[in-house]
């Protein structure tokens, strides 16, 4: 039987908002599996959807770099062991350098591709450069994530939360982007701020991962059954819950953080634009 610690219970409470004893029991029933415990609490109706702000299990920083014409953007997440090193100027300089290098390296698609690329100073690979800086700090330093967007007919906007814990890149497309660049850059920045706060998982409901939908559907079925609803009504009720779920996790279906009367999709449509994609990095989150 798995050993359940007070730290485990505290983490589950933070992720679900459920009571201490409910969390302890769920962890015991799930053999210490945190994700399974979350699902168990939700199926019992004890907890609502897991908070998607993510765990901040690592120290480090997120940084972005945007081209002067705002058509290309890059973002990196770099981890280290302690907050002391994360706040060190040498580490912060490394993070900024890697973001700029990702922007300048067209082959960048993820952390692995950036690490394999030649370093910005020609001293070897980017991975070797990171190891060199790590040696100076005395701690393990790792490039955990990287992304690079290049807009074909639009702009790339970004936002980094003031403490460097959350960063967002978003690509906004428009047929007349060249003549509306300033307007679109402003829109993209506002969208990036919204994404940082609202934490969507997809641009629209079609882009929400199927495994996420399947998980929610299974939980909703158990919830409705636990409420004693007739079996013949379960599918219809669950479908309604899924549609409501999309409003929570699909960007264009979300309520605009700046105005609760506005839906993001309507805002973007009114601007004669389209959100092509986004990336949201948060320290410690999957």
PDB file of C-alpha atoms in Angstrom, residues 111-261:
ATOM      1  CA  UNK A 111      13.645  22.144 -26.684  1.00  0.00           C
ATOM      2  CA  UNK A 112      15.409  19.154 -28.269  1.00  0.00           C
ATOM      3  CA  UNK A 113      15.864  20.879 -31.633  1.00  0.00           C
ATOM      4  CA  UNK A 114      17.199  24.047 -30.012  1.00  0.00           C
ATOM      5  CA  UNK A 115      19.630  22.121 -27.806  1.00  0.00           C
ATOM      6  CA  UNK A 116      20.953  20.259 -30.851  1.00  0.00           C
ATOM      7  CA  UNK A 117      21.496  23.480 -32.807  1.00  0.00           C
ATOM      8  CA  UNK A 118      24.849  25.308 -32.782  1.00  0.00           C
ATOM      9  CA  UNK A 119      25.186  27.733 -29.871  1.00  0.00           C
ATOM     10  CA  UNK A 120      24.662  31.429 -30.544  1.00  0.00           C
ATOM     11  CA  UNK A 121      28.365  32.146 -29.975  1.00  0.00           C
ATOM     12  CA  UNK A 122      29.636  29.237 -32.087  1.00  0.00           C
ATOM     13  CA  UNK A 123      31.201  27.558 -29.055  1.00  0.00           C
ATOM     14  CA  UNK A 124      29.590  24.181 -29.739  1.00  0.00           C
ATOM     15  CA  UNK A 125      26.003  23.059 -29.404  1.00  0.00           C
ATOM     16  CA  UNK A 126      23.372  24.958 -27.461  1.00  0.00           C
ATOM     17  CA  UNK A 127      23.255  22.023 -25.047  1.00  0.00           C
ATOM     18  CA  UNK A 128      26.978  22.406 -24.347  1.00  0.00           C
ATOM     19  CA  UNK A 129      26.508  26.137 -23.816  1.00  0.00           C
ATOM     20  CA  UNK A 130      23.742  25.506 -21.243  1.00  0.00           C
ATOM     21  CA  UNK A 131      25.945  22.971 -19.440  1.00  0.00           C
ATOM     22  CA  UNK A 132      28.724  25.558 -19.304  1.00  0.00           C
ATOM     23  CA  UNK A 133      26.473  28.079 -17.584  1.00  0.00           C
ATOM     24  CA  UNK A 134      25.169  25.362 -15.259  1.00  0.00           C
ATOM     25  CA  UNK A 135      28.744  24.648 -14.181  1.00  0.00           C
ATOM     26  CA  UNK A 136      29.169  28.282 -13.141  1.00  0.00           C
ATOM     27  CA  UNK A 137      25.971  28.291 -11.074  1.00  0.00           C
ATOM     28  CA  UNK A 138      26.752  25.014  -9.312  1.00  0.00           C
ATOM     29  CA  UNK A 139      23.216  23.735  -9.970  1.00  0.00           C
ATOM     30  CA  UNK A 140      21.467  21.638 -12.585  1.00  0.00           C
ATOM     31  CA  UNK A 141      20.122  23.902 -15.334  1.00  0.00           C
ATOM     32  CA  UNK A 142      17.907  22.584 -18.117  1.00  0.00           C
ATOM     33  CA  UNK A 143      16.106  23.960 -21.142  1.00  0.00           C
ATOM     34  CA  UNK A 144      12.723  22.314 -20.579  1.00  0.00           C
ATOM     35  CA  UNK A 145      10.586  23.810 -23.338  1.00  0.00           C
ATOM     36  CA  UNK A 146      10.971  25.896 -26.467  1.00  0.00           C
ATOM     37  CA  UNK A 147       8.596  27.111 -29.161  1.00  0.00           C
ATOM     38  CA  UNK A 148       8.930  29.264 -32.264  1.00  0.00           C
ATOM     39  CA  UNK A 149       6.092  30.732 -34.338  1.00  0.00           C
ATOM     40  CA  UNK A 150       6.474  32.394 -37.730  1.00  0.00           C
ATOM     41  CA  UNK A 151       3.327  34.033 -39.065  1.00  0.00           C
ATOM     42  CA  UNK A 152       2.751  33.831 -42.809  1.00  0.00           C
ATOM     43  CA  UNK A 153       0.000  36.440 -42.941  1.00  0.00           C
ATOM     44  CA  UNK A 154      -0.274  37.918 -39.497  1.00  0.00           C
ATOM     45  CA  UNK A 155       1.620  38.693 -36.317  1.00  0.00           C
ATOM     46  CA  UNK A 156       2.983  36.940 -33.248  1.00  0.00           C
ATOM     47  CA  UNK A 157       2.221  38.428 -29.849  1.00  0.00           C
ATOM     48  CA  UNK A 158       3.563  37.556 -26.430  1.00  0.00           C
ATOM     49  CA  UNK A 159       3.198  38.076 -22.718  1.00  0.00           C
ATOM     50  CA  UNK A 160       5.366  37.122 -19.759  1.00  0.00           C
ATOM     51  CA  UNK A 161       3.974  37.401 -16.252  1.00  0.00           C
ATOM     52  CA  UNK A 162       5.971  39.846 -14.148  1.00  0.00           C
ATOM     53  CA  UNK A 163       7.699  37.097 -12.163  1.00  0.00           C
ATOM     54  CA  UNK A 164       8.697  35.079 -15.235  1.00  0.00           C
ATOM     55  CA  UNK A 165       6.640  32.079 -14.123  1.00  0.00           C
ATOM     56  CA  UNK A 166       4.192  32.136 -17.049  1.00  0.00           C
ATOM     57  CA  UNK A 167       4.751  33.023 -20.693  1.00  0.00           C
ATOM     58  CA  UNK A 168       2.547  32.977 -23.790  1.00  0.00           C
ATOM     59  CA  UNK A 169       3.089  33.130 -27.548  1.00  0.00           C
ATOM     60  CA  UNK A 170       0.089  33.576 -29.830  1.00  0.00           C
ATOM     61  CA  UNK A 171      -0.147  33.788 -33.614  1.00  0.00           C
ATOM     62  CA  UNK A 172      -2.921  35.962 -35.029  1.00  0.00           C
ATOM     63  CA  UNK A 173      -3.728  35.803 -38.732  1.00  0.00           C
ATOM     64  CA  UNK A 174      -5.476  38.474 -40.824  1.00  0.00           C
ATOM     65  CA  UNK A 175      -5.875  38.981 -44.587  1.00  0.00           C
ATOM     66  CA  UNK A 176      -4.643  42.590 -44.434  1.00  0.00           C
ATOM     67  CA  UNK A 177      -2.029  42.212 -41.735  1.00  0.00           C
ATOM     68  CA  UNK A 178       0.590  44.443 -43.339  1.00  0.00           C
ATOM     69  CA  UNK A 179      -1.671  47.502 -43.265  1.00  0.00           C
ATOM     70  CA  UNK A 180      -3.019  46.758 -39.762  1.00  0.00           C
ATOM     71  CA  UNK A 181       0.122  45.588 -38.036  1.00  0.00           C
ATOM     72  CA  UNK A 182      -0.087  47.923 -35.037  1.00  0.00           C
ATOM     73  CA  UNK A 183      -3.734  47.017 -34.403  1.00  0.00           C
ATOM     74  CA  UNK A 184      -3.044  43.288 -34.694  1.00  0.00           C
ATOM     75  CA  UNK A 185       0.017  43.460 -32.450  1.00  0.00           C
ATOM     76  CA  UNK A 186      -2.146  45.097 -29.784  1.00  0.00           C
ATOM     77  CA  UNK A 187      -4.823  42.415 -30.194  1.00  0.00           C
ATOM     78  CA  UNK A 188      -2.241  39.623 -30.017  1.00  0.00           C
ATOM     79  CA  UNK A 189      -0.746  41.062 -26.826  1.00  0.00           C
ATOM     80  CA  UNK A 190      -4.183  41.264 -25.191  1.00  0.00           C
ATOM     81  CA  UNK A 191      -4.933  37.692 -26.258  1.00  0.00           C
ATOM     82  CA  UNK A 192      -1.615  36.537 -24.805  1.00  0.00           C
ATOM     83  CA  UNK A 193      -2.497  38.171 -21.479  1.00  0.00           C
ATOM     84  CA  UNK A 194      -5.901  36.450 -21.567  1.00  0.00           C
ATOM     85  CA  UNK A 195      -4.317  33.061 -22.288  1.00  0.00           C
ATOM     86  CA  UNK A 196      -1.895  33.512 -19.391  1.00  0.00           C
ATOM     87  CA  UNK A 197      -4.804  34.144 -17.015  1.00  0.00           C
ATOM     88  CA  UNK A 198      -7.465  31.775 -18.404  1.00  0.00           C
ATOM     89  CA  UNK A 199      -5.178  28.836 -19.319  1.00  0.00           C
ATOM     90  CA  UNK A 200      -7.106  27.391 -22.297  1.00  0.00           C
ATOM     91  CA  UNK A 201      -5.901  24.062 -23.703  1.00  0.00           C
ATOM     92  CA  UNK A 202      -6.886  24.634 -27.345  1.00  0.00           C
ATOM     93  CA  UNK A 203      -7.791  27.421 -29.767  1.00  0.00           C
ATOM     94  CA  UNK A 204     -11.302  26.055 -30.342  1.00  0.00           C
ATOM     95  CA  UNK A 205     -13.267  22.976 -29.329  1.00  0.00           C
ATOM     96  CA  UNK A 206     -11.933  21.009 -32.314  1.00  0.00           C
ATOM     97  CA  UNK A 207      -8.380  21.481 -31.054  1.00  0.00           C
ATOM     98  CA  UNK A 208      -9.014  20.364 -27.479  1.00  0.00           C
ATOM     99  CA  UNK A 209      -7.147  17.020 -27.174  1.00  0.00           C
ATOM    100  CA  UNK A 210      -9.458  14.012 -27.451  1.00  0.00           C
ATOM    101  CA  UNK A 211      -8.001  12.389 -24.347  1.00  0.00           C
ATOM    102  CA  UNK A 212      -8.956  15.489 -22.338  1.00  0.00           C
ATOM    103  CA  UNK A 213     -12.532  15.299 -23.641  1.00  0.00           C
ATOM    104  CA  UNK A 214     -12.750  11.542 -23.002  1.00  0.00           C
ATOM    105  CA  UNK A 215     -11.555  12.014 -19.438  1.00  0.00           C
ATOM    106  CA  UNK A 216     -14.144  14.714 -18.754  1.00  0.00           C
ATOM    107  CA  UNK A 217     -16.908  12.690 -20.369  1.00  0.00           C
ATOM    108  CA  UNK A 218     -16.143   9.672 -18.164  1.00  0.00           C
ATOM    109  CA  UNK A 219     -16.183  11.851 -15.067  1.00  0.00           C
ATOM    110  CA  UNK A 220     -19.443  13.554 -16.068  1.00  0.00           C
ATOM    111  CA  UNK A 221     -21.130  10.175 -16.648  1.00  0.00           C
ATOM    112  CA  UNK A 222     -20.218   9.048 -13.129  1.00  0.00           C
ATOM    113  CA  UNK A 223     -21.338  12.377 -11.662  1.00  0.00           C
ATOM    114  CA  UNK A 224     -24.745  12.216 -13.350  1.00  0.00           C
ATOM    115  CA  UNK A 225     -25.261   8.582 -12.344  1.00  0.00           C
ATOM    116  CA  UNK A 226     -24.353   9.451  -8.752  1.00  0.00           C
ATOM    117  CA  UNK A 227     -27.081  12.100  -8.842  1.00  0.00           C
ATOM    118  CA  UNK A 228     -29.599   9.358  -9.642  1.00  0.00           C
ATOM    119  CA  UNK A 229     -30.590  10.623 -13.091  1.00  0.00           C
ATOM    120  CA  UNK A 230     -32.445   8.164 -15.377  1.00  0.00           C
ATOM    121  CA  UNK A 231     -30.075   6.187 -17.605  1.00  0.00           C
ATOM    122  CA  UNK A 232     -31.950   7.378 -20.713  1.00  0.00           C
ATOM    123  CA  UNK A 233     -31.148  11.007 -19.851  1.00  0.00           C
ATOM    124  CA  UNK A 234     -27.483  10.574 -19.027  1.00  0.00           C
ATOM    125  CA  UNK A 235     -26.098  10.995 -22.557  1.00  0.00           C
ATOM    126  CA  UNK A 236     -28.018  14.235 -23.147  1.00  0.00           C
ATOM    127  CA  UNK A 237     -27.028  15.696 -19.782  1.00  0.00           C
ATOM    128  CA  UNK A 238     -23.387  14.739 -20.281  1.00  0.00           C
ATOM    129  CA  UNK A 239     -23.343  16.323 -23.740  1.00  0.00           C
ATOM    130  CA  UNK A 240     -24.585  19.555 -22.196  1.00  0.00           C
ATOM    131  CA  UNK A 241     -21.781  19.406 -19.655  1.00  0.00           C
ATOM    132  CA  UNK A 242     -19.223  18.824 -22.418  1.00  0.00           C
ATOM    133  CA  UNK A 243     -20.446  21.916 -24.269  1.00  0.00           C
ATOM    134  CA  UNK A 244     -20.092  23.913 -21.049  1.00  0.00           C
ATOM    135  CA  UNK A 245     -16.615  22.422 -20.604  1.00  0.00           C
ATOM    136  CA  UNK A 246     -15.573  23.803 -23.998  1.00  0.00           C
ATOM    137  CA  UNK A 247     -16.408  27.292 -22.739  1.00  0.00           C
ATOM    138  CA  UNK A 248     -13.878  26.731 -20.003  1.00  0.00           C
ATOM    139  CA  UNK A 249     -10.964  25.262 -21.976  1.00  0.00           C
ATOM    140  CA  UNK A 250     -11.299  26.371 -25.635  1.00  0.00           C
ATOM    141  CA  UNK A 251      -9.895  29.868 -26.190  1.00  0.00           C
ATOM    142  CA  UNK A 252     -12.455  31.137 -28.693  1.00  0.00           C
ATOM    143  CA  UNK A 253     -15.307  29.897 -26.477  1.00  0.00           C
ATOM    144  CA  UNK A 254     -14.001  31.545 -23.306  1.00  0.00           C
ATOM    145  CA  UNK A 255     -15.335  34.724 -21.746  1.00  0.00           C
ATOM    146  CA  UNK A 256     -12.941  37.614 -22.357  1.00  0.00           C
ATOM    147  CA  UNK A 257     -11.027  38.424 -19.165  1.00  0.00           C
ATOM    148  CA  UNK A 258     -11.275  42.158 -19.843  1.00  0.00           C
ATOM    149  CA  UNK A 259     -15.051  42.110 -20.324  1.00  0.00           C
ATOM    150  CA  UNK A 260     -17.267  39.233 -19.098  1.00  0.00           C
ATOM    151  CA  UNK A 261     -19.942  40.236 -21.612  1.00  0.00           C
TER     152      UNK A 261
END
